[in-house]
Amino acid sequence: MDWTVLPKVELHLHLDCSLSYAVVSQIDPSITLEEYRTNFIAPAKCLDLADFLKRAPSSYPLMQTEEQLRLVTLDLFEQLRGDHMLYAEIRFAPLLHTEKGLSARQVVASVEAATAEAVRSTGIEARLILCTLRYYSAAQSLETVRLVEDFRGTYVAGFDIAADKPGNVIDAHIPAFQYARDKGIPFTAHAGETRGVENVWDTVRHFAPSRIGHGVSSIQDPALLQHLRQEQIHLEACPTCNVQTNCYDTYADHPIDRLYQAGISVGVNTDTRTINHITLSQEYAKLHETFGWDAKSFYNCNRNALQAAFVPDDVRKQLLARLAEGYQRAL
């Protein structure tokens, strides 16, 4: 089957790690295709997450002005259009894009305006998630989550914590997640990718997110799986990324199918379209080839994702109806 024809939902997608060569060369014509492949795209198997993330900083110098941020955002929507995307949530860390004088507020305003422009031109519904990073201070995390509050009512819809750091990755960020809870800000949190099941438990206990980015190590603990089912916590699974960061030896080792069969709310995501060098349609093809997933499996996962999406209920209802109609037409 041509998986591109199916309508899709993607909740876990990093803006700064999803630049096509077209936009990279537009912003900086001196970057060759060979340099792009070397510096922006990771090998199929990295040593670990830290090794994988070494490619992320390549994009930062290209996302430091309002026009650069606009171009990168519009470029990503064109990629999403090619994947027949129905709804996407795009995340980024505003504080990474202030090196040339933009304030964090200007960064968010630029990406939000570009998102509004792209939604109008492509018909793809979308929201933005602002990320703090594990190596940020408590003050930086609070600054980030307050930006979500400041942009309430726009395409900015949620808060997240991402990146990698040795040692304790919880304590400094508890105040920001408490702020999010107090203000009614939706939030997710990266956990259980490389750090194991205890990282998921710590994240659930201290942050209490409605969604978890990755979370795949949860498969190791039946009690945690029961908690995820009971609390209806959605897992934003990114199989190719997890194999690439060496969490699993092969795609067949990835637990996404076991999580799905266990009744966990799970969605399918690319994570980073450039570093992973993959589209969501290609991810679907891998799941079909490896686990025998069919259109019904993908429909269920997309429905799960929409149920967990950071949108008002009226928008969710419309998206669910469009998803069902799209699958009926495709099949």
CSV table of C-alpha atoms in Angstrom, one decimal:
chain,number,residue,atom,x,y,z
A,1,MET,CA,0.0,0.0,0.0
A,2,ASP,CA,1.0,3.6,-0.6
A,3,TRP,CA,1.2,4.8,3.0
A,4,THR,CA,1.4,8.4,1.9
A,5,VAL,CA,-2.3,8.5,1.1
A,6,LEU,CA,-3.4,7.9,4.7
A,7,PRO,CA,-4.1,11.0,6.8
A,8,LYS,CA,-1.6,11.3,9.7
A,9,VAL,CA,-1.2,12.8,13.1
A,10,GLU,CA,2.2,13.6,14.6
A,11,LEU,CA,2.6,14.9,18.1
A,12,HIS,CA,6.4,14.5,18.6
A,13,LEU,CA,8.3,16.6,16.1
A,14,HIS,CA,11.3,18.9,16.7
A,15,LEU,CA,11.4,22.0,14.5
A,16,ASP,CA,15.2,22.5,14.8
A,17,CYS,CA,16.0,19.0,13.8
A,18,SER,CA,13.8,18.8,10.7
A,19,LEU,CA,15.3,21.2,8.2
A,20,SER,CA,15.4,20.0,4.6
A,21,TYR,CA,18.4,20.7,2.4
A,22,ALA,CA,16.3,23.1,0.4
A,23,VAL,CA,15.8,25.5,3.3
A,24,VAL,CA,19.3,25.0,4.6
A,25,SER,CA,20.8,26.0,1.2
A,26,GLN,CA,18.4,28.8,0.9
A,27,ILE,CA,19.5,30.3,4.3
A,28,ASP,CA,23.2,29.5,3.8
A,29,PRO,CA,24.1,28.7,0.1
A,30,SER,CA,27.7,27.8,1.2
A,31,ILE,CA,26.5,24.5,2.8
A,32,THR,CA,26.9,21.7,0.3
A,33,LEU,CA,24.7,18.7,0.0
A,34,GLU,CA,27.6,16.6,1.2
A,35,GLU,CA,28.1,18.8,4.3
A,36,TYR,CA,24.4,18.6,4.9
A,37,ARG,CA,24.4,14.8,4.9
A,38,THR,CA,27.4,14.7,7.2
A,39,ASN,CA,26.5,17.4,9.7
A,40,PHE,CA,22.7,17.3,9.8
A,41,ILE,CA,21.8,13.6,9.2
A,42,ALA,CA,22.9,11.0,11.7
A,43,PRO,CA,24.1,7.5,10.7
A,44,ALA,CA,21.6,4.7,10.9
A,45,LYS,CA,23.2,3.5,14.2
A,46,CYS,CA,24.7,6.0,16.7
A,47,LEU,CA,26.6,5.1,19.8
A,48,ASP,CA,23.9,6.6,22.0
A,49,LEU,CA,21.6,9.5,22.4
A,50,ALA,CA,24.4,12.0,23.1
A,51,ASP,CA,26.1,10.9,19.9
A,52,PHE,CA,22.9,11.3,18.0
A,53,LEU,CA,22.3,14.8,19.3
A,54,LYS,CA,25.6,16.0,18.1
A,55,ARG,CA,23.9,16.8,14.8
A,56,ALA,CA,21.3,19.1,16.4
A,57,PRO,CA,23.5,22.2,16.8
A,58,SER,CA,24.1,22.3,13.0
A,59,SER,CA,20.7,24.0,12.6
A,60,TYR,CA,21.0,26.6,15.4
A,61,PRO,CA,23.0,29.2,13.4
A,62,LEU,CA,20.3,29.0,10.7
A,63,MET,CA,17.5,29.8,13.0
A,64,GLN,CA,18.5,33.1,14.6
A,65,THR,CA,16.4,35.7,12.8
A,66,GLU,CA,12.7,36.2,12.3
A,67,GLU,CA,13.0,35.4,8.6
A,68,GLN,CA,15.1,32.3,9.1
A,69,LEU,CA,12.5,31.0,11.7
A,70,ARG,CA,9.7,31.7,9.2
A,71,LEU,CA,11.5,29.9,6.4
A,72,VAL,CA,12.3,26.9,8.5
A,73,THR,CA,8.7,26.7,9.8
A,74,LEU,CA,7.2,27.0,6.3
A,75,ASP,CA,9.7,24.4,5.0
A,76,LEU,CA,8.6,21.9,7.7
A,77,PHE,CA,4.9,22.3,6.7
A,78,GLU,CA,5.8,21.5,3.1
A,79,GLN,CA,7.4,18.3,4.3
A,80,LEU,CA,4.2,17.6,6.3
A,81,ARG,CA,2.1,18.2,3.3
A,82,GLY,CA,4.0,15.5,1.4
A,83,ASP,CA,3.2,13.1,4.3
A,84,HIS,CA,-0.6,13.9,4.0
A,85,MET,CA,-0.5,15.3,7.6
A,86,LEU,CA,-3.9,16.1,9.2
A,87,TYR,CA,-2.5,17.5,12.4
A,88,ALA,CA,0.9,18.1,13.9
A,89,GLU,CA,2.4,19.4,17.1
A,90,ILE,CA,5.8,21.0,16.5
A,91,ARG,CA,8.2,21.6,19.4
A,92,PHE,CA,11.2,23.8,19.9
A,93,ALA,CA,13.2,25.5,22.6
A,94,PRO,CA,12.9,29.3,22.2
A,95,LEU,CA,16.0,30.1,24.2
A,96,LEU,CA,18.2,28.4,21.6
A,97,HIS,CA,17.4,31.0,19.0
A,98,THR,CA,18.4,34.2,20.8
A,99,GLU,CA,22.1,34.3,19.7
A,100,LYS,CA,21.7,37.2,17.3
A,101,GLY,CA,19.6,39.5,19.5
A,102,LEU,CA,16.1,38.2,19.3
A,103,SER,CA,14.3,37.9,22.6
A,104,ALA,CA,12.7,34.6,23.5
A,105,ARG,CA,9.3,36.3,23.0
A,106,GLN,CA,10.3,37.4,19.5
A,107,VAL,CA,11.4,33.9,18.7
A,108,VAL,CA,8.0,32.4,19.7
A,109,ALA,CA,6.1,35.2,18.0
A,110,SER,CA,8.0,34.5,14.7
A,111,VAL,CA,7.4,30.8,14.7
A,112,GLU,CA,3.8,31.3,15.8
A,113,ALA,CA,3.1,33.8,12.9
A,114,ALA,CA,4.8,31.4,10.4
A,115,THR,CA,2.6,28.5,11.8
A,116,ALA,CA,-0.5,30.6,11.3
A,117,GLU,CA,0.6,31.4,7.7
A,118,ALA,CA,1.4,27.7,7.0
A,119,VAL,CA,-1.9,26.5,8.4
A,120,ARG,CA,-3.7,28.8,6.1
A,121,SER,CA,-1.7,27.8,3.0
A,122,THR,CA,-1.6,24.0,3.6
A,123,GLY,CA,-4.8,23.2,5.5
A,124,ILE,CA,-2.8,21.3,8.0
A,125,GLU,CA,-4.0,21.9,11.6
A,126,ALA,CA,-1.1,22.4,14.0
A,127,ARG,CA,0.0,23.6,17.4
A,128,LEU,CA,3.3,24.5,19.0
A,129,ILE,CA,5.0,23.1,22.1
A,130,LEU,CA,7.7,25.1,23.8
A,131,CYS,CA,10.6,23.1,25.3
A,132,THR,CA,12.8,23.6,28.2
A,133,LEU,CA,16.0,21.5,28.2
A,134,ARG,CA,17.3,19.1,30.8
A,135,TYR,CA,20.5,21.1,31.2
A,136,TYR,CA,18.6,24.4,31.7
A,137,SER,CA,18.3,26.0,35.1
A,138,ALA,CA,15.1,26.3,37.0
A,139,ALA,CA,14.9,30.0,36.0
A,140,GLN,CA,15.2,29.1,32.3
A,141,SER,CA,12.5,26.4,32.6
A,142,LEU,CA,10.2,28.9,34.3
A,143,GLU,CA,10.9,31.5,31.6
A,144,THR,CA,10.0,29.0,28.9
A,145,VAL,CA,6.7,27.8,30.5
A,146,ARG,CA,5.7,31.4,31.1
A,147,LEU,CA,6.0,32.0,27.4
A,148,VAL,CA,3.4,29.3,26.8
A,149,GLU,CA,1.1,31.2,29.2
A,150,ASP,CA,1.8,34.6,27.5
A,151,PHE,CA,0.9,33.1,24.1
A,152,ARG,CA,-2.3,31.4,25.3
A,153,GLY,CA,-5.0,31.5,22.7
A,154,THR,CA,-2.5,31.3,19.8
A,155,TYR,CA,-1.0,28.3,18.1
A,156,VAL,CA,1.3,27.9,21.1
A,157,ALA,CA,-0.4,25.2,23.1
A,158,GLY,CA,2.0,23.2,25.4
A,159,PHE,CA,5.2,22.7,27.3
A,160,ASP,CA,7.8,20.0,27.2
A,161,ILE,CA,11.3,19.0,28.6
A,162,ALA,CA,13.8,17.6,26.1
A,163,ALA,CA,17.6,17.1,25.5
A,164,ASP,CA,20.1,15.0,27.4
A,165,LYS,CA,22.1,15.5,30.6
A,166,PRO,CA,23.9,13.2,33.0
A,167,GLY,CA,22.7,13.0,36.6
A,168,ASN,CA,19.4,14.3,38.0
A,169,VAL,CA,17.1,15.6,35.3
A,170,ILE,CA,14.0,16.2,37.4
A,171,ASP,CA,14.5,18.5,40.4
A,172,ALA,CA,15.4,21.8,38.7
A,173,HIS,CA,12.3,21.6,36.5
A,174,ILE,CA,9.7,20.7,39.1
A,175,PRO,CA,8.7,24.4,39.6
A,176,ALA,CA,8.1,24.9,35.9
A,177,PHE,CA,5.8,21.9,35.7
A,178,GLN,CA,4.0,23.0,38.8
A,179,TYR,CA,3.5,26.3,37.2
A,180,ALA,CA,2.0,24.6,34.1
A,181,ARG,CA,-0.4,22.6,36.3
A,182,ASP,CA,-1.4,25.7,38.2
A,183,LYS,CA,-2.1,27.6,35.0
A,184,GLY,CA,-3.8,24.7,33.2
A,185,ILE,CA,-1.1,24.5,30.5
A,186,PRO,CA,-1.0,21.2,28.8
A,187,PHE,CA,2.4,19.5,28.9
A,188,THR,CA,4.3,16.4,27.9
A,189,ALA,CA,7.8,15.3,28.9
A,190,HIS,CA,10.6,13.3,27.3
A,191,ALA,CA,11.3,10.2,29.4
A,192,GLY,CA,12.1,6.5,29.2
A,193,GLU,CA,14.1,6.8,26.0
A,194,THR,CA,17.6,5.9,27.2
A,195,ARG,CA,17.3,6.3,30.9
A,196,GLY,CA,15.1,3.3,31.7
A,197,VAL,CA,11.9,2.6,33.5
A,198,GLU,CA,12.8,4.6,36.7
A,199,ASN,CA,13.1,7.7,34.6
A,200,VAL,CA,9.5,7.2,33.5
A,201,TRP,CA,8.3,6.7,37.1
A,202,ASP,CA,10.2,9.8,38.2
A,203,THR,CA,8.6,11.8,35.5
A,204,VAL,CA,5.1,10.6,36.2
A,205,ARG,CA,5.5,11.1,39.9
A,206,HIS,CA,7.1,14.6,39.8
A,207,PHE,CA,5.7,16.1,36.6
A,208,ALA,CA,2.4,14.2,36.1
A,209,PRO,CA,2.2,14.7,32.3
A,210,SER,CA,-0.7,13.6,30.2
A,211,ARG,CA,1.8,12.4,27.6
A,212,ILE,CA,5.3,11.1,27.6
A,213,GLY,CA,7.8,11.6,24.8
A,214,HIS,CA,9.1,8.1,23.9
A,215,GLY,CA,8.4,6.3,27.2
A,216,VAL,CA,9.2,3.0,25.5
A,217,SER,CA,11.1,1.5,28.5
A,218,SER,CA,7.7,1.3,30.2
A,219,ILE,CA,7.4,-2.1,28.6
A,220,GLN,CA,9.7,-3.4,31.3
A,221,ASP,CA,7.3,-2.8,34.2
A,222,PRO,CA,3.8,-4.3,34.3
A,223,ALA,CA,2.9,-1.9,37.1
A,224,LEU,CA,3.9,1.1,35.1
A,225,LEU,CA,1.9,-0.2,32.1
A,226,GLN,CA,-1.1,-0.5,34.3
A,227,HIS,CA,-0.6,3.1,35.5
A,228,LEU,CA,-0.3,4.4,32.0
A,229,ARG,CA,-3.6,2.6,31.1
A,230,GLN,CA,-5.4,3.7,34.2
A,231,GLU,CA,-4.3,7.4,33.9
A,232,GLN,CA,-4.7,7.3,30.0
A,233,ILE,CA,-1.1,8.6,29.5
A,234,HIS,CA,-0.3,8.7,25.9
A,235,LEU,CA,3.2,7.6,24.6
A,236,GLU,CA,4.7,9.5,21.7
A,237,ALA,CA,6.6,6.7,20.2
A,238,CYS,CA,9.5,7.3,17.7
A,239,PRO,CA,10.7,3.8,16.7
A,240,THR,CA,13.3,4.7,14.1
A,241,CYS,CA,14.8,7.3,16.4
A,242,ASN,CA,15.1,4.8,19.3
A,243,VAL,CA,16.9,2.3,17.1
A,244,GLN,CA,19.2,5.0,15.7
A,245,THR,CA,20.1,6.2,19.3
A,246,ASN,CA,20.9,2.5,20.1
A,247,CYS,CA,18.1,2.0,22.6
A,248,TYR,CA,17.3,-1.1,20.6
A,249,ASP,CA,19.5,-3.2,18.3
A,250,THR,CA,17.0,-3.6,15.5
A,251,TYR,CA,13.6,-2.3,14.5
A,252,ALA,CA,12.1,-5.7,15.4
A,253,ASP,CA,13.3,-5.3,19.0
A,254,HIS,CA,11.4,-2.1,19.5
A,255,PRO,CA,8.4,-2.5,21.9
A,256,ILE,CA,5.9,-0.3,20.0
A,257,ASP,CA,3.9,-3.3,18.9
A,258,ARG,CA,3.9,-4.8,22.4
A,259,LEU,CA,2.8,-1.5,23.9
A,260,TYR,CA,0.0,-1.2,21.3
A,261,GLN,CA,-1.1,-4.8,21.9
A,262,ALA,CA,-1.1,-4.2,25.7
A,263,GLY,CA,-3.7,-1.5,25.2
A,264,ILE,CA,-1.4,1.5,25.8
A,265,SER,CA,-2.4,4.7,24.1
A,266,VAL,CA,0.5,5.1,21.6
A,267,GLY,CA,1.1,7.2,18.6
A,268,VAL,CA,3.7,7.0,15.8
A,269,ASN,CA,6.2,9.9,15.2
A,270,THR,CA,9.4,10.7,13.4
A,271,ASP,CA,10.9,12.8,16.2
A,272,THR,CA,13.5,14.5,14.0
A,273,ARG,CA,12.9,14.3,10.3
A,274,THR,CA,16.4,15.4,9.3
A,275,ILE,CA,18.6,13.7,11.9
A,276,ASN,CA,16.6,10.5,11.5
A,277,HIS,CA,16.3,11.1,7.7
A,278,ILE,CA,12.8,9.7,7.6
A,279,THR,CA,9.2,10.6,6.9
A,280,LEU,CA,6.1,9.4,8.7
A,281,SER,CA,5.0,7.5,5.6
A,282,GLN,CA,8.3,5.7,5.7
A,283,GLU,CA,7.8,5.0,9.4
A,284,TYR,CA,4.4,3.4,8.6
A,285,ALA,CA,6.0,1.2,6.0
A,286,LYS,CA,8.6,0.0,8.5
A,287,LEU,CA,5.8,-0.8,11.0
A,288,HIS,CA,3.9,-2.7,8.3
A,289,GLU,CA,6.9,-4.7,7.2
A,290,THR,CA,8.2,-5.5,10.7
A,291,PHE,CA,5.0,-6.0,12.7
A,292,GLY,CA,2.3,-6.4,10.1
A,293,TRP,CA,0.5,-3.2,11.0
A,294,ASP,CA,-2.3,-2.3,8.7
A,295,ALA,CA,-4.5,0.7,8.1
A,296,LYS,CA,-6.6,-0.1,11.1
A,297,SER,CA,-3.5,-0.1,13.3
A,298,PHE,CA,-2.5,3.3,12.0
A,299,TYR,CA,-6.1,4.7,12.4
A,300,ASN,CA,-6.2,3.5,16.0
A,301,CYS,CA,-2.8,5.2,16.8
A,302,ASN,CA,-3.8,8.4,15.1
A,303,ARG,CA,-7.1,8.4,16.9
A,304,ASN,CA,-5.1,7.9,20.2
A,305,ALA,CA,-2.9,10.8,19.3
A,306,LEU,CA,-5.9,13.1,18.6
A,307,GLN,CA,-7.5,12.2,21.9
A,308,ALA,CA,-4.2,13.3,23.6
A,309,ALA,CA,-3.6,16.4,21.4
A,310,PHE,CA,-3.3,19.8,22.9
A,311,VAL,CA,-6.4,21.3,21.2
A,312,PRO,CA,-9.8,22.4,22.4
A,313,ASP,CA,-12.5,19.7,22.3
A,314,ASP,CA,-14.4,21.3,19.4
A,315,VAL,CA,-11.2,21.2,17.3
A,316,ARG,CA,-10.5,17.6,18.4
A,317,LYS,CA,-14.0,16.5,17.4
A,318,GLN,CA,-13.5,18.1,13.9
A,319,LEU,CA,-10.1,16.4,13.5
A,320,LEU,CA,-11.5,13.0,14.6
A,321,ALA,CA,-14.2,13.3,12.0
A,322,ARG,CA,-11.7,14.3,9.3
A,323,LEU,CA,-9.5,11.4,10.2
A,324,ALA,CA,-12.3,8.9,9.9
A,325,GLU,CA,-13.4,10.4,6.6
A,326,GLY,CA,-9.8,10.3,5.3
A,327,TYR,CA,-9.4,6.7,6.1
A,328,GLN,CA,-12.7,5.8,4.4
A,329,ARG,CA,-11.6,7.6,1.3
A,330,ALA,CA,-8.1,6.0,1.3
A,331,LEU,CA,-9.4,2.5,1.7
